[in-house]
Short mmCIF file of C-alpha atoms in Angstrom, two decimals:
data_model
loop_
_atom_site.label_atom_id
_atom_site.label_comp_id
_atom_site.label_asym_id
_atom_site.label_seq_id
_atom_site.Cartn_x
_atom_site.Cartn_y
_atom_site.Cartn_z
CA UNK H 7 90.68 109.35 146.52
CA UNK H 8 87.46 109.32 148.55
CA UNK H 9 89.06 109.77 151.97
CA UNK H 10 86.87 110.39 154.99
CA UNK H 11 88.32 111.42 158.33
CA UNK H 12 86.84 111.44 161.81
CA UNK H 13 87.93 113.29 164.90
CA UNK H 14 88.54 112.36 167.60
CA UNK H 15 89.43 108.71 167.10
CA UNK H 16 88.58 107.98 170.70
CA UNK H 17 87.18 109.93 173.60
CA UNK H 18 86.55 109.25 177.26
CA UNK H 19 84.14 111.51 179.06
CA UNK H 20 82.20 111.76 182.27
CA UNK H 21 78.50 111.01 182.41
CA UNK H 22 76.42 114.10 181.73
CA UNK H 23 78.88 115.83 179.44
CA UNK H 24 78.47 116.39 175.71
CA UNK H 25 80.81 115.06 173.07
CA UNK H 26 81.19 116.31 169.51
CA UNK H 27 82.47 114.07 166.72
CA UNK H 28 83.53 115.53 163.38
CA UNK H 29 83.33 113.80 160.03
CA UNK H 30 85.12 115.29 157.04
CA UNK H 31 85.33 114.31 153.41
CA UNK H 32 88.88 115.26 152.51
CA UNK H 33 88.98 115.16 148.73
CA UNK H 34 85.39 115.37 147.62
CA UNK H 35 82.16 117.14 148.44
CA UNK H 36 79.43 115.13 150.07
CA UNK H 37 75.90 116.41 150.05
CA UNK H 38 74.92 113.41 152.12
CA UNK H 39 76.69 111.87 155.08
CA UNK H 40 75.54 109.08 157.32
CA UNK H 41 76.10 108.34 160.98
CA UNK H 42 76.26 104.77 162.22
CA UNK H 43 76.65 103.16 165.58
CA UNK H 44 78.32 99.80 165.99
CA UNK H 45 78.35 97.57 169.04
CA UNK H 46 81.07 94.92 169.47
CA UNK H 47 80.78 92.09 166.97
CA UNK H 48 77.64 93.55 165.45
CA UNK H 49 76.71 95.16 162.20
CA UNK H 50 76.40 98.85 161.44
CA UNK H 51 73.24 100.49 162.75
CA UNK H 52 72.20 103.57 160.81
CA UNK H 53 71.38 106.41 163.18
CA UNK H 54 70.69 109.28 160.83
CA UNK H 55 71.18 110.70 157.38
CA UNK H 56 72.78 114.12 157.29
CA UNK H 57 72.03 116.40 154.36
CA UNK H 58 74.01 119.56 153.77
CA UNK H 59 71.99 122.65 154.56
CA UNK H 60 68.96 120.82 155.90
CA UNK H 61 67.82 118.89 158.93
CA UNK H 62 69.03 115.38 159.46
CA UNK H 63 66.71 112.43 159.02
CA UNK H 64 66.77 110.14 162.03
CA UNK H 65 66.05 106.44 162.07
CA UNK H 66 63.28 105.11 164.23
CA UNK H 67 64.30 104.86 167.85
CA UNK H 68 67.14 107.39 167.61
CA UNK H 69 66.56 110.46 169.78
CA UNK H 70 67.18 113.56 167.73
CA UNK H 71 67.57 115.72 170.82
CA UNK H 72 70.24 113.44 172.18
CA UNK H 73 72.20 112.94 168.98
CA UNK H 74 72.47 116.35 167.37
CA UNK H 75 73.65 116.37 163.78
CA UNK H 76 74.86 119.39 161.87
CA UNK H 77 75.94 119.33 158.23
CA UNK H 78 77.10 122.89 157.77
CA UNK H 79 79.20 122.41 154.67
CA UNK H 80 79.73 119.95 151.84
CA UNK H 81 82.77 118.50 153.59
CA UNK H 82 81.82 118.50 157.26
CA UNK H 83 79.16 116.87 159.38
CA UNK H 84 79.18 116.76 163.17
CA UNK H 85 77.47 114.46 165.64
CA UNK H 86 77.05 115.72 169.19
CA UNK H 87 76.11 113.24 171.87
CA UNK H 88 74.41 115.38 174.48
CA UNK H 89 74.33 114.52 178.17
CA UNK H 90 76.19 111.30 177.51
CA UNK H 91 75.54 108.25 179.66
CA UNK H 92 77.42 104.96 179.92
CA UNK H 93 74.91 103.28 177.61
CA UNK H 94 76.00 105.71 174.88
CA UNK H 95 79.44 104.11 174.90
CA UNK H 96 79.95 102.69 171.44
CA UNK H 97 81.85 102.92 168.16
CA UNK H 98 80.46 105.73 166.02
CA UNK H 99 81.23 105.71 162.30
CA UNK H 100 80.36 108.24 159.65
CA UNK H 101 80.25 107.75 155.92
CA UNK H 102 80.06 110.15 153.02
CA UNK H 103 78.27 109.67 149.76
CA UNK H 104 80.39 110.02 146.64
CA UNK H 105 80.40 108.89 143.04
CA UNK H 106 82.56 105.95 142.04
CA UNK H 107 82.32 105.90 138.27
CA UNK H 108 78.62 106.11 137.54
CA UNK H 109 77.67 104.72 140.91
CA UNK H 110 77.12 106.57 144.13
CA UNK H 111 78.61 104.70 147.03
CA UNK H 112 79.55 105.31 150.64
CA UNK H 113 83.05 105.81 151.97
CA UNK H 114 83.52 105.34 155.68
CA UNK H 115 85.56 107.20 158.22
CA UNK H 116 87.85 105.36 160.64
CA UNK H 117 85.35 105.59 163.49
CA UNK H 118 85.29 107.18 166.92
CA UNK H 119 85.27 105.08 170.05
CA UNK H 120 83.30 106.75 172.82
CA UNK H 121 83.56 105.63 176.42
CA UNK H 122 81.30 107.32 178.94
CA UNK H 123 82.27 106.78 182.56
CA UNK N 4 61.95 97.77 153.21
CA UNK N 5 65.08 95.87 152.31
CA UNK N 6 66.33 92.93 154.39
CA UNK N 7 69.86 91.63 153.86
CA UNK N 8 70.98 88.35 155.33
CA UNK N 9 74.59 87.22 155.42
CA UNK N 10 76.17 83.81 155.99
CA UNK N 11 78.24 82.47 157.56
CA UNK N 12 78.76 84.63 160.63
CA UNK N 13 82.24 83.19 161.13
CA UNK N 14 84.57 81.49 158.69
CA UNK N 15 88.00 79.98 159.16
CA UNK N 16 90.14 78.89 156.24
CA UNK N 17 93.71 77.75 155.77
CA UNK N 18 96.05 80.18 154.09
CA UNK N 19 95.90 79.69 150.35
CA UNK N 20 92.38 78.30 150.35
CA UNK N 21 89.33 80.14 149.06
CA UNK N 22 86.66 81.84 151.15
CA UNK N 23 83.07 82.44 150.09
CA UNK N 24 80.57 84.67 151.85
CA UNK N 25 76.94 84.78 150.76
CA UNK N 26 74.22 87.39 151.09
CA UNK N 27 70.57 87.47 150.15
CA UNK N 28 68.33 90.48 149.77
CA UNK N 29 64.59 90.92 149.66
CA UNK N 30 63.91 94.07 147.63
CA UNK N 31 64.00 93.37 143.89
CA UNK N 32 64.48 97.10 143.31
CA UNK N 33 67.95 96.99 144.88
CA UNK N 34 70.55 97.22 142.16
CA UNK N 35 73.84 98.08 143.81
CA UNK N 36 75.77 95.70 146.05
CA UNK N 37 79.02 96.78 147.72
CA UNK N 38 81.26 94.73 149.97
CA UNK N 39 83.21 96.22 152.85
CA UNK N 40 86.14 94.92 154.87
CA UNK N 41 86.45 96.06 158.46
CA UNK N 42 89.58 95.47 160.48
CA UNK N 43 89.49 95.61 164.25
CA UNK N 44 89.00 99.14 165.56
CA UNK N 45 88.73 100.67 162.09
CA UNK N 46 86.01 101.85 159.78
CA UNK N 47 84.75 99.67 156.90
CA UNK N 48 86.67 99.89 153.64
CA UNK N 49 85.02 99.37 150.28
CA UNK N 50 86.72 96.43 148.55
CA UNK N 51 84.48 95.65 145.60
CA UNK N 52 81.00 96.43 144.34
CA UNK N 53 78.65 95.26 141.64
CA UNK N 54 75.65 96.66 139.87
CA UNK N 55 72.70 94.59 138.85
CA UNK N 56 73.43 94.89 135.15
CA UNK N 57 76.37 92.49 135.48
CA UNK N 58 76.58 89.02 136.93
CA UNK N 59 80.21 88.92 138.00
CA UNK N 60 83.06 91.27 138.74
CA UNK N 61 86.64 90.46 139.60
CA UNK N 62 89.50 92.44 141.07
CA UNK N 63 92.67 90.37 141.51
CA UNK N 64 91.93 87.81 144.25
CA UNK N 65 88.47 89.15 144.98
CA UNK N 66 85.34 88.50 142.97
CA UNK N 67 81.65 89.10 143.46
CA UNK N 68 78.81 87.24 141.76
CA UNK N 69 75.20 88.30 141.57
CA UNK N 70 72.08 86.27 140.87
CA UNK N 71 69.24 88.73 140.40
CA UNK N 72 66.60 86.07 139.96
CA UNK N 73 67.43 84.39 143.24
CA UNK N 74 68.28 87.70 144.88
CA UNK N 75 71.62 86.63 146.23
CA UNK N 76 75.22 87.72 145.78
CA UNK N 77 78.50 86.31 146.98
CA UNK N 78 82.03 87.42 147.75
CA UNK N 79 84.84 85.10 146.70
CA UNK N 80 88.38 85.49 147.97
CA UNK N 81 90.97 83.19 146.41
CA UNK N 82 94.47 82.37 147.64
CA UNK N 83 93.64 83.78 151.05
CA UNK N 84 96.34 85.42 153.12
CA UNK N 85 96.49 86.18 156.86
CA UNK N 86 95.94 89.86 156.11
CA UNK N 87 92.55 88.98 154.66
CA UNK N 88 91.42 88.24 158.23
CA UNK N 89 88.73 90.80 159.07
CA UNK N 90 84.99 91.24 159.26
CA UNK N 91 83.28 91.51 155.89
CA UNK N 92 79.93 93.22 155.36
CA UNK N 93 77.70 93.06 152.33
CA UNK N 94 75.16 95.75 151.56
CA UNK N 95 72.30 96.42 149.17
CA UNK N 96 71.10 99.71 147.83
CA UNK N 97 69.58 101.46 144.89
CA UNK N 98 72.05 103.27 142.67
CA UNK N 99 70.12 106.47 142.89
CA UNK N 100 69.10 105.99 146.49
CA UNK N 101 71.04 106.88 149.57
CA UNK N 102 70.44 104.27 152.22
CA UNK N 103 72.53 101.11 152.39
CA UNK N 104 71.16 98.02 154.05
CA UNK N 105 73.96 96.01 155.62
CA UNK N 106 74.31 92.33 156.32
CA UNK N 107 75.24 91.15 159.79
CA UNK N 108 78.88 90.58 158.93
CA UNK N 109 81.22 87.62 158.54
CA UNK N 110 84.30 87.27 160.67
CA UNK N 111 86.95 85.68 158.45
CA UNK N 112 90.05 84.13 159.96
CA UNK N 113 92.84 82.96 157.69
CA UNK N 114 95.04 80.45 159.48
CA UNK N 115 98.72 80.62 158.50
#
């Protein structure tokens, strides 16, 4: 149980284009999903918290107009990188909040590797 | 806010030996501590977690200990195998809260 999928797994795009990444909770409903960015050999950097039916909460320093987040249903959140530039190249990982026993924990997707040329 | 520190950043052990990774946290209100294993090019996978109402939890070769007074918790892997090689992240959170605060990761290499 508690499977989270991401699509696409990797994407290469030209500078200036927009890229949409989907995050789905496959066997549970997630009112909250998170989007992280990870640079090589570094920890996870929280970008934003996505709440179903409401606006996302962005971490300090993350441009909300550049990283558009939509959480339209209890099983789907999307991250759109608008007008992508080479510095946006990174590994993007989503996670979904779910209960494990009496504890709420996060289950991660497999990640999406974005390369902007 | 919460600050989680993790040591060591890299760890190499011989197959069959034990590996220990330590984390400290700063917010005494944190009461949930998960550990994640991340293999190259993949997302983190939850391997074990502990709540602050217990001091130790074990799952086969993996165990986690928690010292609330000192605000530190550790991951113990016994009888290590090459497939244990990965990056391990600790995290701290509040059970009823949403945000996880992650450590900086430990790259574990198990040498056959």
